[in-house]
PDB file of C-alpha atoms in Angstrom:
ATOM      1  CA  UNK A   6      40.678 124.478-121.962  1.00  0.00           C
ATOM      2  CA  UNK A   7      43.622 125.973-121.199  1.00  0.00           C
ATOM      3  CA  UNK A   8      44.406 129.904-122.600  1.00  0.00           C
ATOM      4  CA  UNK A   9      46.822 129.687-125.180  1.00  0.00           C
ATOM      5  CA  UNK A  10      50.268 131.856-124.782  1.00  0.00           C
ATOM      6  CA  UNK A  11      52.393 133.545-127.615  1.00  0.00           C
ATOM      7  CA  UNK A  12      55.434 135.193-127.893  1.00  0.00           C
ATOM      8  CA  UNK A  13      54.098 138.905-127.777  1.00  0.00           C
ATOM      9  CA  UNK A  14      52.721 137.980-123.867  1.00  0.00           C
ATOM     10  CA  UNK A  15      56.459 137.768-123.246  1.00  0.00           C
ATOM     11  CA  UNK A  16      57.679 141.002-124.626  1.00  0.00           C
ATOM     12  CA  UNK A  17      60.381 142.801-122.943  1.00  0.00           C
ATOM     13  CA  UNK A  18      61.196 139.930-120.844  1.00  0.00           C
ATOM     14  CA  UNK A  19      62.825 137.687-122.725  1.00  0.00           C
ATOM     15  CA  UNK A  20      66.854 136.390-122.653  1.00  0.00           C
ATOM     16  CA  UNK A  21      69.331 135.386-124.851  1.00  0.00           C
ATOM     17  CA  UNK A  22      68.538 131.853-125.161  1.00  0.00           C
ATOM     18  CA  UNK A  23      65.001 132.057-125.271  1.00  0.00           C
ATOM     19  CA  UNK A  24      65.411 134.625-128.325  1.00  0.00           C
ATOM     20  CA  UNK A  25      67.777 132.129-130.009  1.00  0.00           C
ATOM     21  CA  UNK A  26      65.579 129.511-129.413  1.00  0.00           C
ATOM     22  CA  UNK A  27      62.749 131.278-131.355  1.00  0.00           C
ATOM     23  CA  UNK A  28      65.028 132.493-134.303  1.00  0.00           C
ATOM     24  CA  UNK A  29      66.076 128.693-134.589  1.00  0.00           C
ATOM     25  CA  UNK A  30      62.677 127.052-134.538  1.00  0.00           C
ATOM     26  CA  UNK A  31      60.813 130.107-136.197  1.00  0.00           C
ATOM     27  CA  UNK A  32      63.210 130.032-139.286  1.00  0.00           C
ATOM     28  CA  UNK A  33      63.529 126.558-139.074  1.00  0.00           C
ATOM     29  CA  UNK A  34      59.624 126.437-139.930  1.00  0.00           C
ATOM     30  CA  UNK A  35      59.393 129.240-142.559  1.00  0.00           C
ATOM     31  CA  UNK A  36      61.819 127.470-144.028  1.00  0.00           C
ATOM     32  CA  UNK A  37      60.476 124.259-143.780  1.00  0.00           C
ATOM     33  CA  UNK A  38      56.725 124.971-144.370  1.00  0.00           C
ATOM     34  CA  UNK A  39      56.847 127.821-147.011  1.00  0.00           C
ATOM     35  CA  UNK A  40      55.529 130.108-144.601  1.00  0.00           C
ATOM     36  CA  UNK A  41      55.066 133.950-145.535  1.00  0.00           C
ATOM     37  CA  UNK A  42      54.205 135.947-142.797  1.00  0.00           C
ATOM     38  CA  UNK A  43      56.018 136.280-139.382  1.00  0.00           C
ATOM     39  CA  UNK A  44      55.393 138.615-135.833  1.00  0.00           C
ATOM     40  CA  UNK A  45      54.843 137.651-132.400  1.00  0.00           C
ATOM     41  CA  UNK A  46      51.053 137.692-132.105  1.00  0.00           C
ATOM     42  CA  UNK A  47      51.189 134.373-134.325  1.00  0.00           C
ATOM     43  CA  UNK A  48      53.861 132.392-132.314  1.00  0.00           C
ATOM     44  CA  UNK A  49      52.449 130.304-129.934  1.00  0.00           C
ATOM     45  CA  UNK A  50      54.172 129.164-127.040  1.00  0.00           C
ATOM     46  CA  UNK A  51      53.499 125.620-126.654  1.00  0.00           C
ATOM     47  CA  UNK A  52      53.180 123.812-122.950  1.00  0.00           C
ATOM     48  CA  UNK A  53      56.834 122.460-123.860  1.00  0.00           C
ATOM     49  CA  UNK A  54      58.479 125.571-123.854  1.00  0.00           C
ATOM     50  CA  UNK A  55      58.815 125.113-127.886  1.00  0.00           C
ATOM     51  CA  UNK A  56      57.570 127.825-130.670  1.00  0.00           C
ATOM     52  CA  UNK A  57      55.047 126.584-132.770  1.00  0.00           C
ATOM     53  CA  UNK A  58      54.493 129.017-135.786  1.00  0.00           C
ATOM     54  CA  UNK A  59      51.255 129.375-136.947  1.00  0.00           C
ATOM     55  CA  UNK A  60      49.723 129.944-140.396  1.00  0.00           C
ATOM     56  CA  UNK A  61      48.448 133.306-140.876  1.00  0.00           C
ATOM     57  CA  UNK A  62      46.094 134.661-143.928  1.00  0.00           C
ATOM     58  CA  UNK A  63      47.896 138.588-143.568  1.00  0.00           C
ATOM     59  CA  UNK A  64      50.553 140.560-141.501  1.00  0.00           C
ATOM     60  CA  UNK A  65      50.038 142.077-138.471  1.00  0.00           C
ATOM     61  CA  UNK A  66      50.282 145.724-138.766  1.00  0.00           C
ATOM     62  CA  UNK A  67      54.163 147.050-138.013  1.00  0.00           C
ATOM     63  CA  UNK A  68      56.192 144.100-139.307  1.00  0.00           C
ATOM     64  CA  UNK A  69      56.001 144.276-142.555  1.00  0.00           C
ATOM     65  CA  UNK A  70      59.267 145.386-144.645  1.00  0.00           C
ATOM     66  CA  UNK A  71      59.573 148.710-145.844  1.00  0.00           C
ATOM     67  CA  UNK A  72      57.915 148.727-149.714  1.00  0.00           C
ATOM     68  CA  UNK A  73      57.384 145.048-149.698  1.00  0.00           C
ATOM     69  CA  UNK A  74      54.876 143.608-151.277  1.00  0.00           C
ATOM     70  CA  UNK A  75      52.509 142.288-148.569  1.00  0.00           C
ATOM     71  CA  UNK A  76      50.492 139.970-150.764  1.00  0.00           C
ATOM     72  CA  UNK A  77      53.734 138.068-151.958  1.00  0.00           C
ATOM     73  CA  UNK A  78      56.466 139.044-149.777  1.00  0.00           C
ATOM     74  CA  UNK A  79      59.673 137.601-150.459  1.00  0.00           C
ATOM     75  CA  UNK A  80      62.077 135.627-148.056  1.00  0.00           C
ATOM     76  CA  UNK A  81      64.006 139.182-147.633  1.00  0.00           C
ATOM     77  CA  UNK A  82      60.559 140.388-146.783  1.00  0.00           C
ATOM     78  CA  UNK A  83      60.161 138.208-144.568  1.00  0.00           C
ATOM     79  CA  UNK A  84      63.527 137.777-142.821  1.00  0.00           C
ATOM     80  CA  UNK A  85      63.354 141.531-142.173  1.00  0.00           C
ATOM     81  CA  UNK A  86      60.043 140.912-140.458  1.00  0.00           C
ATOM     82  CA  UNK A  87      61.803 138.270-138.359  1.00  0.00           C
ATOM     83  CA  UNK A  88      64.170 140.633-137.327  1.00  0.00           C
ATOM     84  CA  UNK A  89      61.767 143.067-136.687  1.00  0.00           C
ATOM     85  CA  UNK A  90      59.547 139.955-134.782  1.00  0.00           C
ATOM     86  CA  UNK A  91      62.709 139.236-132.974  1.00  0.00           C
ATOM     87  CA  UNK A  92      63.288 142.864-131.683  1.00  0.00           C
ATOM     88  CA  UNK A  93      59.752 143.448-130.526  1.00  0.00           C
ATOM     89  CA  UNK A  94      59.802 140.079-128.376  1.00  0.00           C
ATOM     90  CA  UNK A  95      63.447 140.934-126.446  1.00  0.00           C
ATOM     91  CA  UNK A  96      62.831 144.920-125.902  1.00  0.00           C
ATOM     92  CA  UNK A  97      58.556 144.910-126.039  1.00  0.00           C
ATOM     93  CA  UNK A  98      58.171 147.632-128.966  1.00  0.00           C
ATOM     94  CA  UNK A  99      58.450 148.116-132.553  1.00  0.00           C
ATOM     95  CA  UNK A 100      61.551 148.831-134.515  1.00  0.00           C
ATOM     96  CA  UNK A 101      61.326 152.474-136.203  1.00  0.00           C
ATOM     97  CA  UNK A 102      60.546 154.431-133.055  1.00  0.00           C
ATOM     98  CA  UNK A 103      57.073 152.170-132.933  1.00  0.00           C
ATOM     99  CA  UNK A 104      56.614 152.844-136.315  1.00  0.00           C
ATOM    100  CA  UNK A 105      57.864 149.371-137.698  1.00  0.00           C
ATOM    101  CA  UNK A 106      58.859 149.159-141.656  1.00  0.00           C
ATOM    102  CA  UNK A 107      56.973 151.867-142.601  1.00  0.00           C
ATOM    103  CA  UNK A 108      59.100 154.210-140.935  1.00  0.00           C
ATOM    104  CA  UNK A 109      61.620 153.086-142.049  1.00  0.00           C
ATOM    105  CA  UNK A 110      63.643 155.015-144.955  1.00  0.00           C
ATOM    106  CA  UNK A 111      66.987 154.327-146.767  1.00  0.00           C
ATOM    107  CA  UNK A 112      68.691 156.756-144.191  1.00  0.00           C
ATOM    108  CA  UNK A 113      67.448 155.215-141.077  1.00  0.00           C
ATOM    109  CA  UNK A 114      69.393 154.223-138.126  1.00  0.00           C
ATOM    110  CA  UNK A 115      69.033 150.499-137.407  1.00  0.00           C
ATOM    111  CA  UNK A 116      68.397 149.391-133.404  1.00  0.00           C
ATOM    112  CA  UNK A 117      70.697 147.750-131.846  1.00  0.00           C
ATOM    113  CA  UNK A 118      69.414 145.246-128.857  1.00  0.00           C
ATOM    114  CA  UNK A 119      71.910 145.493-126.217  1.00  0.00           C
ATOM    115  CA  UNK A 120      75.892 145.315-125.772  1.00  0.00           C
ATOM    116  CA  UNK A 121      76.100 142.161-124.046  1.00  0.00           C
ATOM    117  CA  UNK A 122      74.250 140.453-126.796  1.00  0.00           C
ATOM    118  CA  UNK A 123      76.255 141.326-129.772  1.00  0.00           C
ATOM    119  CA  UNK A 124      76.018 138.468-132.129  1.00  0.00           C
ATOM    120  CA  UNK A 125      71.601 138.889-131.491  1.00  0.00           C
ATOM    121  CA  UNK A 126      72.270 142.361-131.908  1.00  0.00           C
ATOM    122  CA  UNK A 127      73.733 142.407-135.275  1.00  0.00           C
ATOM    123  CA  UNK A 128      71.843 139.490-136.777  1.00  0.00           C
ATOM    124  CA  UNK A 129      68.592 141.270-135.924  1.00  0.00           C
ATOM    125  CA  UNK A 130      70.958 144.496-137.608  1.00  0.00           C
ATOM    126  CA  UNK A 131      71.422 142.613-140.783  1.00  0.00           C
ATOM    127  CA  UNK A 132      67.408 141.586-141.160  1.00  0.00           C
ATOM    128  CA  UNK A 133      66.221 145.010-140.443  1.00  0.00           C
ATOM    129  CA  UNK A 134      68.681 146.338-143.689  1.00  0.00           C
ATOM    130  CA  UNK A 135      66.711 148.174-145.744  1.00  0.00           C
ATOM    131  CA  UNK A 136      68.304 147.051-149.493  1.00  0.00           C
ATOM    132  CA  UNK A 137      66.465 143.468-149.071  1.00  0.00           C
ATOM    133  CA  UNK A 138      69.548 142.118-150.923  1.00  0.00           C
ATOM    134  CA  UNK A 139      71.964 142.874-147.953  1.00  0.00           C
ATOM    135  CA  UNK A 140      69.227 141.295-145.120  1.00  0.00           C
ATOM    136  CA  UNK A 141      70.513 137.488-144.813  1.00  0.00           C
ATOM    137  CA  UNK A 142      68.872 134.756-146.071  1.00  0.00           C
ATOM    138  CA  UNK A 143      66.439 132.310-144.008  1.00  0.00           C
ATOM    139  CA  UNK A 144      68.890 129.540-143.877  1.00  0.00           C
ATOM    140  CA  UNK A 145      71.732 131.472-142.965  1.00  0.00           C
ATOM    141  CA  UNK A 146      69.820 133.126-140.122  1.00  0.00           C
ATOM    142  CA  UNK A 147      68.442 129.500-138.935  1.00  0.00           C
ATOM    143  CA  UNK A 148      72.045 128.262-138.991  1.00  0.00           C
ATOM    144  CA  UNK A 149      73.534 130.998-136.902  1.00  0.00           C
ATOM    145  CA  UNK A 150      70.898 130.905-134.416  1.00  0.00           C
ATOM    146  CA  UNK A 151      71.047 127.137-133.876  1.00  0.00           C
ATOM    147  CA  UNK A 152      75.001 127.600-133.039  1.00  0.00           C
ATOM    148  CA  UNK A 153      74.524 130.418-131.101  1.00  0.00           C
ATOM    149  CA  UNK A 154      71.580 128.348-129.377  1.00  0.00           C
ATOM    150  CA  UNK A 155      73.751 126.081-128.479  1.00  0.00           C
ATOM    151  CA  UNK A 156      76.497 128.355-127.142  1.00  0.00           C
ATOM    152  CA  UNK A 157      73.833 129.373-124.695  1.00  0.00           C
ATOM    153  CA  UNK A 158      73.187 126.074-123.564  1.00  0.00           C
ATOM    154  CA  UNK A 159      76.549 124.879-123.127  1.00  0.00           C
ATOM    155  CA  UNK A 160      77.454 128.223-120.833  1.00  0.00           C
ATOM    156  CA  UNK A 161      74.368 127.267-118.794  1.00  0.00           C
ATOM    157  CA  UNK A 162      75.095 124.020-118.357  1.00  0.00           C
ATOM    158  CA  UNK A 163      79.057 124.861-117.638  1.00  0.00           C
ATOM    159  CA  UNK A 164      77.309 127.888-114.947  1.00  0.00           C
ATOM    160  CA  UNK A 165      79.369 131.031-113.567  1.00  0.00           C
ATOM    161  CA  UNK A 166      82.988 131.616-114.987  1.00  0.00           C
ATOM    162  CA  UNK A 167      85.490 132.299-112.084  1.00  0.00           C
ATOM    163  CA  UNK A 168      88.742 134.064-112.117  1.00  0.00           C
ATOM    164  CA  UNK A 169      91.773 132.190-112.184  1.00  0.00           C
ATOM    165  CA  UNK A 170      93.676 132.009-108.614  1.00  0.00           C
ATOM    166  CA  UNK A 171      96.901 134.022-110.308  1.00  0.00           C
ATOM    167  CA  UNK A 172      94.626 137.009-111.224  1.00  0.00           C
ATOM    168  CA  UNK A 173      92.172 136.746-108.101  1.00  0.00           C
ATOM    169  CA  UNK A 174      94.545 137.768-104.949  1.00  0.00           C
ATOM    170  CA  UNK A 175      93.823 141.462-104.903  1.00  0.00           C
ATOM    171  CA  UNK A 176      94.729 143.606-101.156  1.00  0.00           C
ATOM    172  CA  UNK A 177      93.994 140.389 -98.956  1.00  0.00           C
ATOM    173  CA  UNK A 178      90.236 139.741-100.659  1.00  0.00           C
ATOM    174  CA  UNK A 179      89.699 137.372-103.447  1.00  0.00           C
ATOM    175  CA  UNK A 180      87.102 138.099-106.313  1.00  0.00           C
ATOM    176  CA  UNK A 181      85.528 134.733-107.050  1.00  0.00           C
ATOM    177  CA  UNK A 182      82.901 135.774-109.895  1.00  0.00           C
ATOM    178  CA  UNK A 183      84.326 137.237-112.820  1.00  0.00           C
ATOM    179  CA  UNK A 184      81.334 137.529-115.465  1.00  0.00           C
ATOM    180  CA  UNK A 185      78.891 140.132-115.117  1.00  0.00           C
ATOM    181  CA  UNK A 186      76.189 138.171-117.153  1.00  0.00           C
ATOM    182  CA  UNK A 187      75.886 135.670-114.669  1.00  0.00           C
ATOM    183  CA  UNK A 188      76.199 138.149-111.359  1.00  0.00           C
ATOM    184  CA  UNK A 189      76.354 141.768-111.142  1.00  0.00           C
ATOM    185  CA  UNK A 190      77.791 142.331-107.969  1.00  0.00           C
ATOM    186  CA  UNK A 191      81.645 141.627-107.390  1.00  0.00           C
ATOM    187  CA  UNK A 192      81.687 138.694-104.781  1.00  0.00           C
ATOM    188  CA  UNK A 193      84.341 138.396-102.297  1.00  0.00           C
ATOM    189  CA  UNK A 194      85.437 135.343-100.206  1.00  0.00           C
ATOM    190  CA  UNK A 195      84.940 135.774 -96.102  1.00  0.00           C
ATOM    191  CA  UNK A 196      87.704 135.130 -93.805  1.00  0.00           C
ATOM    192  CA  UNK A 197      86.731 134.389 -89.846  1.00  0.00           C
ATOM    193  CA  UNK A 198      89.759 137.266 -88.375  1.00  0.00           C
ATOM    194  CA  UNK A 199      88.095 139.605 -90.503  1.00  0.00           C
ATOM    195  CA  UNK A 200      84.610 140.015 -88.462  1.00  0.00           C
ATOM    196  CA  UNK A 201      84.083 143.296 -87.228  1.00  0.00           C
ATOM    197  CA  UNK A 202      85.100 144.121 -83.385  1.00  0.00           C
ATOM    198  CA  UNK A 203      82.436 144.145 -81.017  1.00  0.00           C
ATOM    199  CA  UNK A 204      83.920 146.688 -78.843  1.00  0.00           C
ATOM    200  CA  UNK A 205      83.618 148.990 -81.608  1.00  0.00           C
ATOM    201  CA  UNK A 206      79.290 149.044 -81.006  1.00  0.00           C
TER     202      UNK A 206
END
């Protein structure tokens, strides 16, 4: 029998469309099924590649809301520990300085994931709020992650962005690649006349 794999086992090395893919199908399920209780330990990975979440009698420790009510939690409750599920799968630690929601207080600054992810960055912002009536609702985080899902996908299947010809022509070398996402190093076409002398060795 095979060993079964969650979402914490990939902590810290996860993209962006693998964590859209779990915000979609995770709140798509706590949505659908009623669920209450949300964190990476209990988000199996299925042989797929899908997110299965699974029913769970309690919260794991760190992903609960700050002051919720862990027997009943509500769906702000438990969006915030979505975001808070969210964080800990793309960066591998707890939100709060490891100390998840409860140390968290009214003044605290809330994470932000990284710059080239903005719209993941602020969604997981906006669950981690600690007023639960400014933290987004279930649906509303299931429908942004199913159209930011599928931004991912199309940009994968479209591959690299290039430069236009107008804007490429810079002293004699052409910069082919212009999106740092895709490949960090500037690329440069080759040109024959341009190999090196070998009288100069």
């Amino acid at each position: 029998m095979e060993e079964k794999r969650y979402a914490s086992d990939i902590a810290g090395h996860c993209n962006e469309p693998t964590a859209w893919q779990i915000l979609k199908e995770v709140s798509g399920q706590l949505i659908e099924h009623k669920l209450l209780w949300v964190n990476p330990f209990v988000i199996e990975i299925g042989d797929d590649g899908h997110f299965t979440l699974l029913s769970a009698e309690k919260q794991c420790s760190g992903f609960d809301a700050p002051n919720a009510d862990t027997a009943h939690p509500t769906d702000a409750d438990t969006a915030w520990s979505l975001g808070a599920t969210l964080f800990y799968i793309v960066m591998g630690r707890q939100v709060m300085n490891g100390k998840g929601g409860a140390g968290q207080r009214e003044t605290s600054r809330l994470p932000y994931i990284r710059s080239e992810w903005p719209a993941l960055s602020e969604l997981v912002q906006q669950c981690l709020r600690y007023p639960p009536s400014r933290r987004p609702s279930l649906q509303q985080i299931h429908d942004e992650a199913v159209e930011q899902h599928n931004r991912c996908v199309e940009e994968i299947r479209l591959g690299p962005k290039f430069k236009k010809a107008s804007d490429a022509a810079t002293n004699g070398t052409i910069n082919v690649v212009d999106d740092l996402s895709f490949w960090p190093e500037t690329m440069y076409e080759t040109h024959p006349n341009n190999d090196f002398n070998k009288s100069d060795l």
